[in-house]
Amino acid sequence: MNGRRPTKELRALTGAEGDAGPDRRVRRRPWSLRTRLTVTVLALLVAGLFAVPFATWAVVRDAGAERARERLTTFAADLTPLLADGRTLALGGDGEAMLRALGRAGGPSFVQVHTADGRPVQTVALDGSPPIDGPVTARPWWPGPRTAGSPDGARFAREGPGRDGGPFPGASDWWLRGSWLPDGRVLVVGTRTDEYDAFNGRLTGVHFAITVAALVTLAVIAYRAIRRALLPLDRIAATAKAIGDGDLTRRVEPADPHSEAGRLGLALNAMLGQIEAAFREREASEERLRRFIADASHELRTPVATVRGYAELFRRGAAERPADLAKTMDRIESEARRMGVLVDELLLLARLDQGRPLDRAPLDLTGLAADAVAAARAVDPERPLTLHAGTPLPVQGDAVRLRQLLDNLLANVRDHTPPGTPATVTLRAEHDSAVIEVRDEGPGIPADHAPHVFDRFYRADPARSRTGGGTGLGLAIVAAIAQAHGGTAALRPGGPGATFEIRLPLDVRSAQPMAGRSGPAPPGEPDAHA
């Protein structure tokens, strides 16, 4: 079977096969944020814009009906005295002329008189009559018997065919009003709604056309505005994709910092900067580790090869010559010591890198420096070595490691300067720091080598003599010990020779007695003012 799954199996896994009944669920792709915002805005626009014409139509309808009711009520009141005592309307020219004049003024165009039992007895009409079938008293809208408290129980009605059991099926184009006459008859007046309906229809059509045009225009504007507002998010997504593909240098283009997308971009750029810095640091750490392993392997290879060579020489017959045997054993022992020193220094750096706690105690840095200077004089009595120290400098630290720091600095002077080159060790307090300064008058360190003097296995041999054959870890151990004590190690630029400066936190709260040596310099050692 090839790498692609057959279509039938895919359908079986995804549920595409089987029962296609109403229970089958269809998975749809989720809408994008742009689509959801656009649809939401359009729905609000449709609801708002179409509500306006409907509301206008309802207001105009109610206003027109109210005006018609008032006119019909006024006309019925004016007509009632003329129909008192059983009188009838003057048929012919006068009645029709009156209705025509009233119709032009917006008045009624239909008048009908009914008997008390609801039968029509007289009708004067223009433009036809509303279809009123049967006696009006049988209609539910018609008022009941007159009472003293309700001298006129007339009602106003506009009903369509069969609408809610209305009184006038088919009379939807008329406004009608009925009222009692003094003699018990019923007066019905009415007017057609053609002009009103035409006006309302035109108004609704205009509103609808304007609404549709406004909706299309606003939809386009809303879509473009939403698209423009979400462009920063598209750029952020593109940047994230590029970063996911491995380009950690990509950043989000700057946007308005006051907008949500702008603030998101700034936060993302800050996060990406930290991520890139972390990756760079990891890469640098891995590179240092690889270089460290390579250098350590190289450093160990030489003594191992030497030991193997002398062992091979011994096996081939050096044992028969006592003079050669002694020389061979001396070389093997020397290389073994060198390997032992290198392994010890590597282990120390490993412990310091792991951040293991030091054996801290209050101690006097001045006393440690005096001991270290005395030991250095014993090793190299021909080298002028001066100590400048004032009052005790209390620190919290590991006496063994700090003594090693001092010994390494002095050994660096001894190994990398010509014999007899003067050197000075100065101790002083600056603010909240104890400062150790070791300065020699040798050839100095070239500027291009200065940034790397504290790197592991780094040597600037061409400009400085190397009589001791160091491992290249001495100054790296100095920097690691200083950092483990919360301090720093630096190479100060300028001046003849090289000047190394160590800063450690002062322990001003330490009380006597302090570990380490304090007091006057040992015999033969210059005091603080030498």
Short mmCIF file of C-alpha atoms in Angstrom, two decimals:
data_model
loop_
_atom_site.label_atom_id
_atom_site.label_comp_id
_atom_site.label_asym_id
_atom_site.label_seq_id
_atom_site.Cartn_x
_atom_site.Cartn_y
_atom_site.Cartn_z
CA MET A 1 0.00 0.00 0.00
CA ASN A 2 1.37 3.43 -0.88
CA GLY A 3 1.68 6.40 1.52
CA ARG A 4 -1.71 7.79 0.63
CA ARG A 5 -4.73 6.28 2.32
CA PRO A 6 -7.49 5.14 -0.12
CA THR A 7 -10.47 7.41 -0.49
CA LYS A 8 -12.81 4.79 0.88
CA GLU A 9 -10.81 4.39 4.06
CA LEU A 10 -10.58 8.14 4.48
CA ARG A 11 -14.33 8.40 4.17
CA ALA A 12 -14.77 5.63 6.71
CA LEU A 13 -12.44 7.36 9.17
CA THR A 14 -14.04 10.75 8.74
CA GLY A 15 -17.60 9.41 8.81
CA ALA A 16 -18.29 10.40 5.23
CA GLU A 17 -19.82 6.97 4.56
CA GLY A 18 -22.70 5.32 6.30
CA ASP A 19 -26.04 6.70 7.32
CA ALA A 20 -26.81 9.95 5.55
CA GLY A 21 -29.81 10.60 7.73
CA PRO A 22 -30.58 13.71 9.73
CA ASP A 23 -28.17 12.71 12.54
CA ARG A 24 -25.11 13.03 10.33
CA ARG A 25 -23.10 16.08 11.30
CA VAL A 26 -21.40 18.23 8.71
CA ARG A 27 -18.24 19.92 9.90
CA ARG A 28 -17.83 23.40 8.60
CA ARG A 29 -14.73 25.48 8.51
CA PRO A 30 -14.86 28.13 11.23
CA TRP A 31 -15.32 31.66 10.02
CA SER A 32 -12.36 33.96 10.12
CA LEU A 33 -12.37 36.97 12.41
CA ARG A 34 -12.75 39.27 9.41
CA THR A 35 -15.82 37.35 8.22
CA ARG A 36 -17.42 37.26 11.67
CA LEU A 37 -16.92 40.99 12.17
CA THR A 38 -18.24 41.80 8.70
CA VAL A 39 -21.33 39.62 9.13
CA THR A 40 -22.00 41.10 12.57
CA VAL A 41 -21.72 44.67 11.29
CA LEU A 42 -23.94 43.88 8.30
CA ALA A 43 -26.58 42.30 10.53
CA LEU A 44 -26.62 45.39 12.74
CA LEU A 45 -26.82 47.64 9.68
CA VAL A 46 -29.70 45.63 8.20
CA ALA A 47 -31.59 45.70 11.48
CA GLY A 48 -30.99 49.41 11.98
CA LEU A 49 -31.55 50.61 8.42
CA PHE A 50 -34.69 48.54 7.75
CA ALA A 51 -36.18 49.53 11.08
CA VAL A 52 -36.26 53.17 9.91
CA PRO A 53 -38.71 52.77 6.98
CA PHE A 54 -40.99 50.47 8.98
CA ALA A 55 -41.04 52.91 11.86
CA THR A 56 -41.69 55.79 9.43
CA TRP A 57 -44.50 53.86 7.76
CA ALA A 58 -46.13 53.14 11.11
CA VAL A 59 -45.88 56.76 12.23
CA VAL A 60 -47.28 58.09 8.94
CA ARG A 61 -50.06 55.50 9.01
CA ASP A 62 -51.12 56.40 12.52
CA ALA A 63 -50.89 60.14 11.82
CA GLY A 64 -53.00 59.79 8.66
CA ALA A 65 -55.59 57.69 10.43
CA GLU A 66 -55.80 60.18 13.28
CA ARG A 67 -56.31 63.11 10.88
CA ALA A 68 -58.99 61.17 8.96
CA ARG A 69 -60.78 60.30 12.19
CA GLU A 70 -60.80 63.91 13.30
CA ARG A 71 -62.17 65.11 9.94
CA LEU A 72 -64.85 62.43 9.82
CA THR A 73 -65.84 63.16 13.42
CA THR A 74 -66.09 66.88 12.67
CA PHE A 75 -68.15 66.29 9.51
CA ALA A 76 -70.53 63.90 11.31
CA ALA A 77 -71.02 66.47 14.08
CA ASP A 78 -71.77 69.19 11.52
CA LEU A 79 -74.15 66.92 9.62
CA THR A 80 -76.10 65.66 12.64
CA PRO A 81 -78.30 68.85 13.10
CA LEU A 82 -79.24 68.74 9.39
CA LEU A 83 -80.56 65.20 9.78
CA ALA A 84 -82.55 65.80 12.99
CA ASP A 85 -86.24 64.88 13.26
CA GLY A 86 -86.07 62.26 10.51
CA ARG A 87 -84.85 64.59 7.78
CA THR A 88 -82.81 63.21 4.90
CA LEU A 89 -79.91 64.47 2.80
CA ALA A 90 -80.69 66.70 -0.12
CA LEU A 91 -80.07 64.47 -3.07
CA GLY A 92 -78.80 65.77 -6.34
CA GLY A 93 -76.58 68.72 -6.97
CA ASP A 94 -76.37 70.21 -3.50
CA GLY A 95 -75.36 67.00 -1.69
CA GLU A 96 -72.90 65.88 -4.32
CA ALA A 97 -71.44 69.40 -4.60
CA MET A 98 -71.01 69.48 -0.86
CA LEU A 99 -69.24 66.11 -0.84
CA ARG A 100 -67.06 67.14 -3.76
CA ALA A 101 -65.99 70.29 -1.97
CA LEU A 102 -65.34 68.36 1.22
CA GLY A 103 -63.43 65.66 -0.70
CA ARG A 104 -61.13 68.28 -2.22
CA ALA A 105 -60.49 69.60 1.28
CA GLY A 106 -59.70 66.08 2.58
CA GLY A 107 -63.18 65.51 3.93
CA PRO A 108 -65.56 62.50 3.44
CA SER A 109 -66.64 61.22 0.04
CA PHE A 110 -69.37 58.91 1.34
CA VAL A 111 -72.44 59.51 3.54
CA GLN A 112 -75.06 56.90 4.42
CA VAL A 113 -78.07 57.01 6.74
CA HIS A 114 -79.34 53.82 8.38
CA THR A 115 -82.52 53.14 10.24
CA ALA A 116 -82.40 52.13 13.90
CA ASP A 117 -82.47 48.47 12.89
CA GLY A 118 -79.43 48.98 10.63
CA ARG A 119 -81.01 49.17 7.14
CA PRO A 120 -79.54 51.82 4.78
CA VAL A 121 -82.20 54.33 3.69
CA GLN A 122 -80.12 56.96 1.90
CA THR A 123 -76.61 57.11 0.37
CA VAL A 124 -74.67 60.02 -1.12
CA ALA A 125 -71.29 58.91 -2.52
CA LEU A 126 -68.48 59.96 -4.80
CA ASP A 127 -66.12 57.44 -6.35
CA GLY A 128 -68.24 54.48 -5.28
CA SER A 129 -69.34 53.14 -1.91
CA PRO A 130 -67.71 50.77 0.59
CA PRO A 131 -69.17 47.25 0.56
CA ILE A 132 -71.34 47.29 3.67
CA ASP A 133 -73.45 44.12 3.52
CA GLY A 134 -76.37 43.52 5.84
CA PRO A 135 -77.67 45.61 8.72
CA VAL A 136 -74.95 47.61 10.44
CA THR A 137 -76.39 46.86 13.89
CA ALA A 138 -75.36 43.27 13.43
CA ARG A 139 -71.68 44.25 13.21
CA PRO A 140 -69.59 43.83 16.38
CA TRP A 141 -67.87 47.18 15.85
CA TRP A 142 -71.16 49.03 15.91
CA PRO A 143 -72.07 50.71 19.23
CA GLY A 144 -74.60 49.21 21.55
CA PRO A 145 -77.70 51.04 22.87
CA ARG A 146 -77.19 54.70 23.72
CA THR A 147 -76.88 55.51 27.38
CA ALA A 148 -76.95 58.73 29.34
CA GLY A 149 -73.27 58.36 30.10
CA SER A 150 -72.34 57.77 26.46
CA PRO A 151 -74.30 60.14 24.22
CA ASP A 152 -72.21 59.16 21.20
CA GLY A 153 -70.90 55.62 21.17
CA ALA A 154 -69.56 55.93 17.61
CA ARG A 155 -66.38 54.12 16.65
CA PHE A 156 -63.79 54.55 13.96
CA ALA A 157 -62.80 51.49 11.90
CA ARG A 158 -60.68 50.54 8.92
CA GLU A 159 -60.89 46.78 8.34
CA GLY A 160 -59.77 44.48 5.57
CA PRO A 161 -61.52 41.39 4.23
CA GLY A 162 -62.16 38.99 7.05
CA ARG A 163 -59.56 40.73 9.28
CA ASP A 164 -60.12 39.61 12.86
CA GLY A 165 -63.86 39.32 12.25
CA GLY A 166 -63.98 42.99 11.26
CA PRO A 167 -67.26 44.71 10.50
CA PHE A 168 -66.65 45.55 6.82
CA PRO A 169 -65.24 42.66 4.76
CA GLY A 170 -63.84 44.13 1.56
CA ALA A 171 -63.80 47.73 2.82
CA SER A 172 -60.05 47.95 3.33
CA ASP A 173 -59.76 51.02 1.04
CA TRP A 174 -62.03 53.15 3.23
CA TRP A 175 -62.04 54.94 6.55
CA LEU A 176 -65.55 54.80 8.05
CA ARG A 177 -67.16 56.35 11.12
CA GLY A 178 -70.60 55.69 12.52
CA SER A 179 -72.54 57.85 14.97
CA TRP A 180 -76.04 58.02 16.46
CA LEU A 181 -78.53 60.60 15.21
CA PRO A 182 -80.95 62.20 17.73
CA ASP A 183 -83.87 60.25 16.32
CA GLY A 184 -82.15 56.88 16.74
CA ARG A 185 -80.92 56.48 13.21
CA VAL A 186 -77.27 55.82 12.39
CA LEU A 187 -75.06 58.13 10.31
CA VAL A 188 -72.09 56.55 8.52
CA VAL A 189 -69.49 58.84 6.91
CA GLY A 190 -66.35 57.71 5.13
CA THR A 191 -63.47 58.65 2.85
CA ARG A 192 -61.26 56.66 0.54
CA THR A 193 -57.61 55.91 1.42
CA ASP A 194 -56.25 55.86 -2.15
CA GLU A 195 -54.21 59.05 -1.91
CA TYR A 196 -52.93 58.16 1.55
CA ASP A 197 -52.00 54.65 0.45
CA ALA A 198 -50.24 55.98 -2.65
CA PHE A 199 -48.28 58.50 -0.59
CA ASN A 200 -47.38 55.93 2.02
CA GLY A 201 -46.33 53.49 -0.71
CA ARG A 202 -44.12 56.09 -2.39
CA LEU A 203 -42.59 57.02 0.95
CA THR A 204 -41.92 53.39 1.79
CA GLY A 205 -40.38 52.77 -1.63
CA VAL A 206 -38.09 55.76 -1.34
CA HIS A 207 -37.07 54.70 2.14
CA PHE A 208 -36.43 51.17 0.94
CA ALA A 209 -34.32 52.33 -2.01
CA ILE A 210 -32.30 54.67 0.20
CA THR A 211 -31.89 51.90 2.77
CA VAL A 212 -30.61 49.41 0.22
CA ALA A 213 -28.19 51.94 -1.25
CA ALA A 214 -26.98 52.95 2.19
CA LEU A 215 -26.65 49.30 3.21
CA VAL A 216 -24.49 48.46 0.18
CA THR A 217 -22.35 51.56 0.68
CA LEU A 218 -21.90 50.98 4.39
CA ALA A 219 -21.20 47.28 3.82
CA VAL A 220 -18.35 48.14 1.45
CA ILE A 221 -17.01 50.76 3.83
CA ALA A 222 -17.30 48.39 6.81
CA TYR A 223 -15.54 45.57 4.98
CA ARG A 224 -12.68 47.80 3.93
CA ALA A 225 -12.39 49.35 7.39
CA ILE A 226 -12.36 45.93 9.06
CA ARG A 227 -9.85 44.63 6.53
CA ARG A 228 -7.60 47.62 7.12
CA ALA A 229 -7.94 47.32 10.89
CA LEU A 230 -7.00 43.63 10.76
CA LEU A 231 -4.02 44.08 8.43
CA PRO A 232 -1.62 44.26 11.43
CA LEU A 233 -2.92 40.86 12.53
CA ASP A 234 -2.20 39.47 9.05
CA ARG A 235 1.32 40.86 9.28
CA ILE A 236 1.70 39.35 12.73
CA ALA A 237 0.55 35.97 11.38
CA ALA A 238 3.01 36.21 8.47
CA THR A 239 5.82 37.13 10.86
CA ALA A 240 4.95 34.24 13.17
CA LYS A 241 4.97 31.86 10.19
CA ALA A 242 8.38 33.13 9.10
CA ILE A 243 9.69 32.70 12.65
CA GLY A 244 8.22 29.20 12.75
CA ASP A 245 10.15 28.47 9.55
CA GLY A 246 13.36 29.40 11.36
CA ASP A 247 13.90 33.11 10.67
CA LEU A 248 14.28 34.49 14.20
CA THR A 249 15.30 37.91 12.92
CA ARG A 250 11.82 38.76 11.65
CA ARG A 251 9.82 41.38 13.52
CA VAL A 252 6.32 42.77 13.28
CA GLU A 253 6.13 46.06 11.41
CA PRO A 254 5.48 48.97 13.77
CA ALA A 255 1.87 50.10 14.04
CA ASP A 256 -0.09 52.60 16.11
CA PRO A 257 0.98 51.85 19.70
CA HIS A 258 -2.39 53.12 20.95
CA SER A 259 -4.35 50.42 19.07
CA GLU A 260 -4.84 46.85 20.21
CA ALA A 261 -2.99 45.48 17.19
CA GLY A 262 -0.13 47.94 17.75
CA ARG A 263 0.23 46.95 21.40
CA LEU A 264 0.09 43.30 20.39
CA GLY A 265 2.84 43.88 17.83
CA LEU A 266 5.05 45.66 20.37
CA ALA A 267 4.55 42.89 22.92
CA LEU A 268 5.26 40.25 20.27
CA ASN A 269 8.44 42.05 19.16
CA ALA A 270 9.63 42.22 22.77
CA MET A 271 8.92 38.53 23.23
CA LEU A 272 10.66 37.68 19.95
CA GLY A 273 13.68 39.71 21.04
CA GLN A 274 13.92 37.72 24.24
CA ILE A 275 13.44 34.44 22.36
CA GLU A 276 16.11 35.37 19.82
CA ALA A 277 18.49 36.41 22.61
CA ALA A 278 17.83 33.10 24.38
CA PHE A 279 18.52 31.16 21.18
CA ARG A 280 21.67 33.17 20.55
CA GLU A 281 22.81 32.54 24.09
CA ARG A 282 22.08 28.83 23.74
CA GLU A 283 23.97 28.69 20.46
CA ALA A 284 26.87 30.60 22.01
CA SER A 285 26.81 28.28 25.02
CA GLU A 286 26.81 25.21 22.79
CA GLU A 287 29.64 26.69 20.74
CA ARG A 288 31.63 27.40 23.91
CA LEU A 289 30.96 23.87 25.11
CA ARG A 290 32.13 22.38 21.81
CA ARG A 291 35.20 24.57 21.84
CA PHE A 292 35.83 23.71 25.49
CA ILE A 293 35.60 19.99 24.80
CA ALA A 294 37.84 20.31 21.76
CA ASP A 295 40.40 22.36 23.67
CA ALA A 296 40.31 20.02 26.67
CA SER A 297 40.75 17.05 24.35
CA HIS A 298 43.67 18.79 22.69
CA GLU A 299 45.28 19.69 26.02
CA LEU A 300 44.92 16.15 27.31
CA ARG A 301 46.13 14.62 24.08
CA THR A 302 49.66 16.02 24.44
CA PRO A 303 50.45 14.61 27.93
CA VAL A 304 48.73 11.36 27.07
CA ALA A 305 50.79 11.04 23.90
CA THR A 306 53.94 11.89 25.89
CA VAL A 307 53.20 9.26 28.52
CA ARG A 308 52.50 6.68 25.83
CA GLY A 309 55.70 7.60 24.02
CA TYR A 310 57.90 7.24 27.05
CA ALA A 311 56.14 4.05 28.02
CA GLU A 312 56.85 2.67 24.55
CA LEU A 313 60.45 3.81 24.86
CA PHE A 314 60.70 2.05 28.21
CA ARG A 315 59.25 -1.11 26.72
CA ARG A 316 61.80 -1.10 23.92
CA GLY A 317 64.81 -1.21 26.22
CA ALA A 318 65.17 1.93 28.31
CA ALA A 319 64.87 -0.27 31.37
CA GLU A 320 68.33 -1.69 30.61
CA ARG A 321 69.93 1.78 30.93
CA PRO A 322 69.38 3.26 34.40
CA ALA A 323 70.09 6.85 33.25
CA ASP A 324 67.44 6.66 30.52
CA LEU A 325 65.02 4.97 32.90
CA ALA A 326 65.22 7.82 35.42
CA LYS A 327 64.68 10.36 32.68
CA THR A 328 61.74 8.43 31.31
CA MET A 329 60.06 8.13 34.70
CA ASP A 330 60.61 11.84 35.36
CA ARG A 331 58.92 12.74 32.07
CA ILE A 332 55.99 10.42 32.75
CA GLU A 333 55.56 11.87 36.24
CA SER A 334 55.72 15.45 34.87
CA GLU A 335 53.08 14.78 32.24
CA ALA A 336 50.90 12.98 34.81
CA ARG A 337 51.07 16.04 37.08
CA ARG A 338 50.14 18.24 34.15
CA MET A 339 47.12 16.05 33.37
CA GLY A 340 46.17 16.08 37.05
CA VAL A 341 46.27 19.89 37.19
CA LEU A 342 44.20 20.14 34.00
CA VAL A 343 41.59 17.67 35.28
CA ASP A 344 41.37 19.47 38.62
CA GLU A 345 40.85 22.82 36.91
CA LEU A 346 38.20 21.37 34.62
CA LEU A 347 36.37 19.88 37.58
CA LEU A 348 36.54 23.22 39.41
CA LEU A 349 35.07 25.07 36.42
CA ALA A 350 32.34 22.45 36.13
CA ARG A 351 31.40 22.92 39.80
CA LEU A 352 31.37 26.70 39.46
CA ASP A 353 29.27 26.48 36.29
CA GLN A 354 26.73 24.33 38.12
CA GLY A 355 26.36 27.01 40.78
CA ARG A 356 27.13 24.74 43.67
CA PRO A 357 27.17 26.60 47.00
CA LEU A 358 30.56 27.77 48.27
CA ASP A 359 31.89 27.39 51.78
CA ARG A 360 31.29 31.02 52.69
CA ALA A 361 32.50 32.66 55.89
CA PRO A 362 33.55 36.17 56.99
CA LEU A 363 37.19 36.73 56.04
CA ASP A 364 39.77 39.48 55.57
CA LEU A 365 40.77 39.89 51.95
CA THR A 366 43.88 41.83 52.95
CA GLY A 367 45.26 38.89 54.89
CA LEU A 368 44.62 36.49 52.00
CA ALA A 369 46.41 38.86 49.61
CA ALA A 370 49.43 39.09 51.94
CA ASP A 371 49.68 35.30 52.11
CA ALA A 372 49.39 34.99 48.33
CA VAL A 373 52.09 37.62 47.76
CA ALA A 374 54.43 35.90 50.25
CA ALA A 375 53.96 32.57 48.46
CA ALA A 376 54.60 34.19 45.06
CA ARG A 377 57.85 35.73 46.37
CA ALA A 378 58.98 32.30 47.55
CA VAL A 379 58.36 30.81 44.11
CA ASP A 380 60.00 33.68 42.18
CA PRO A 381 62.32 35.57 44.56
CA GLU A 382 63.97 37.53 41.71
CA ARG A 383 60.72 39.31 40.75
CA PRO A 384 59.93 42.63 42.50
CA LEU A 385 56.42 42.14 43.91
CA THR A 386 54.76 44.93 45.94
CA LEU A 387 51.58 44.82 48.03
CA HIS A 388 49.58 48.00 48.68
CA ALA A 389 46.88 47.38 51.27
CA GLY A 390 45.27 49.52 53.92
CA THR A 391 42.68 48.53 56.47
CA PRO A 392 41.18 45.04 56.45
CA LEU A 393 38.61 44.37 53.69
CA PRO A 394 35.87 42.11 55.13
CA VAL A 395 34.03 39.89 52.61
CA GLN A 396 31.81 36.85 52.76
CA GLY A 397 33.50 34.15 50.75
CA ASP A 398 35.24 30.85 50.36
CA ALA A 399 38.81 31.39 51.62
CA VAL A 400 40.22 28.52 49.57
CA ARG A 401 38.68 29.71 46.30
CA LEU A 402 39.61 33.35 46.87
CA ARG A 403 43.18 32.35 47.64
CA GLN A 404 43.15 30.36 44.39
CA LEU A 405 41.93 33.49 42.59
CA LEU A 406 44.89 35.48 43.93
CA ASP A 407 47.37 32.70 43.20
CA ASN A 408 46.13 32.41 39.60
CA LEU A 409 46.51 36.14 39.02
CA LEU A 410 50.07 36.10 40.37
CA ALA A 411 50.88 32.93 38.41
CA ASN A 412 49.61 34.68 35.28
CA VAL A 413 52.13 37.47 35.91
CA ARG A 414 54.90 34.95 36.49
CA ASP A 415 54.12 32.83 33.43
CA HIS A 416 53.46 35.60 30.90
CA THR A 417 56.06 38.30 31.65
CA PRO A 418 59.83 38.23 31.32
CA PRO A 419 61.81 37.27 34.45
CA GLY A 420 62.37 40.17 36.85
CA THR A 421 59.38 42.16 35.59
CA PRO A 422 57.96 44.20 38.51
CA ALA A 423 54.34 43.66 39.59
CA THR A 424 52.04 45.35 42.11
CA VAL A 425 49.04 44.05 44.05
CA THR A 426 46.72 46.79 45.34
CA LEU A 427 43.68 46.35 47.59
CA ARG A 428 41.18 49.13 48.26
CA ALA A 429 37.55 49.75 49.12
CA GLU A 430 35.29 51.60 46.66
CA HIS A 431 31.78 52.27 47.85
CA ASP A 432 30.34 48.80 48.58
CA SER A 433 33.05 46.84 46.73
CA ALA A 434 36.43 45.39 47.67
CA VAL A 435 38.81 45.91 44.74
CA ILE A 436 41.85 43.71 43.99
CA GLU A 437 44.18 45.14 41.35
CA VAL A 438 47.13 43.16 39.95
CA ARG A 439 49.34 45.18 37.59
CA ASP A 440 52.57 44.18 35.87
CA GLU A 441 55.03 46.16 33.76
CA GLY A 442 55.41 43.54 31.07
CA PRO A 443 54.66 43.77 27.33
CA GLY A 444 50.89 43.98 27.91
CA ILE A 445 48.05 42.33 26.01
CA PRO A 446 47.20 43.32 22.41
CA ALA A 447 43.86 45.03 22.00
CA ASP A 448 42.49 42.29 19.74
CA HIS A 449 43.21 39.68 22.44
CA ALA A 450 41.83 41.68 25.39
CA PRO A 451 38.14 40.62 24.98
CA HIS A 452 39.12 36.93 25.17
CA VAL A 453 41.57 36.79 28.08
CA PHE A 454 38.95 35.22 30.37
CA ASP A 455 37.89 32.61 27.80
CA ARG A 456 38.79 29.02 28.54
CA PHE A 457 41.95 27.68 26.88
CA TYR A 458 42.64 31.08 25.35
CA ARG A 459 46.26 32.20 25.14
CA ALA A 460 47.85 35.37 23.78
CA ASP A 461 51.25 33.76 23.44
CA PRO A 462 52.93 35.76 20.66
CA ALA A 463 53.36 38.91 22.75
CA ARG A 464 54.00 37.33 26.17
CA SER A 465 56.58 34.78 27.19
CA ARG A 466 55.30 31.41 28.27
CA THR A 467 57.79 29.63 30.43
CA GLY A 468 55.40 27.76 32.65
CA GLY A 469 53.33 25.96 30.04
CA GLY A 470 49.93 26.85 31.57
CA THR A 471 46.66 25.20 30.68
CA GLY A 472 44.89 28.36 29.54
CA LEU A 473 42.30 28.01 32.31
CA GLY A 474 43.84 30.23 35.00
CA LEU A 475 42.06 33.49 34.14
CA ALA A 476 38.84 31.60 33.30
CA ILE A 477 38.92 30.20 36.86
CA VAL A 478 39.56 33.74 38.20
CA ALA A 479 36.43 35.05 36.41
CA ALA A 480 34.32 32.04 37.52
CA ILE A 481 35.34 32.41 41.19
CA ALA A 482 34.65 36.16 41.13
CA GLN A 483 31.24 35.58 39.56
CA ALA A 484 30.42 32.85 42.10
CA HIS A 485 31.07 35.44 44.86
CA GLY A 486 28.79 37.99 43.21
CA GLY A 487 31.70 39.97 41.79
CA THR A 488 33.38 40.69 38.46
CA ALA A 489 36.76 40.25 36.79
CA ALA A 490 38.02 42.66 34.14
CA LEU A 491 41.10 43.68 32.22
CA ARG A 492 41.59 47.43 32.54
CA PRO A 493 42.66 49.09 29.31
CA GLY A 494 45.58 51.49 28.94
CA GLY A 495 48.87 51.87 30.73
CA PRO A 496 52.06 49.82 30.46
CA GLY A 497 51.75 46.11 30.99
CA ALA A 498 48.48 44.46 31.97
CA THR A 499 46.15 45.40 34.84
CA PHE A 500 43.54 42.93 36.11
CA GLU A 501 40.78 44.23 38.42
CA ILE A 502 38.60 42.03 40.64
CA ARG A 503 35.56 43.49 42.43
CA LEU A 504 33.85 41.64 45.28
CA PRO A 505 30.97 42.77 47.50
CA LEU A 506 32.13 44.20 50.84
CA ASP A 507 30.68 42.59 53.98
CA VAL A 508 30.33 45.64 56.21
CA ARG A 509 28.29 43.68 58.77
CA SER A 510 30.99 41.10 59.41
CA ALA A 511 32.33 41.07 62.95
CA GLN A 512 35.64 39.93 64.33
CA PRO A 513 37.16 37.46 64.34
CA MET A 514 37.38 36.93 60.57
CA ALA A 515 38.83 33.93 58.82
CA GLY A 516 42.10 34.48 57.05
CA ARG A 517 45.11 36.40 58.15
CA SER A 518 45.11 40.04 59.17
CA GLY A 519 47.71 42.28 60.76
CA PRO A 520 51.19 43.38 59.75
CA ALA A 521 52.94 41.95 56.71
CA PRO A 522 55.28 39.01 57.28
CA PRO A 523 58.97 39.62 57.74
CA GLY A 524 60.68 40.82 54.60
CA GLU A 525 57.32 41.91 53.07
CA PRO A 526 56.77 45.59 52.30
CA ASP A 527 53.98 47.15 54.26
CA ALA A 528 51.04 48.97 52.82
CA HIS A 529 53.12 51.99 51.97
CA ALA A 530 56.03 50.23 50.33
#
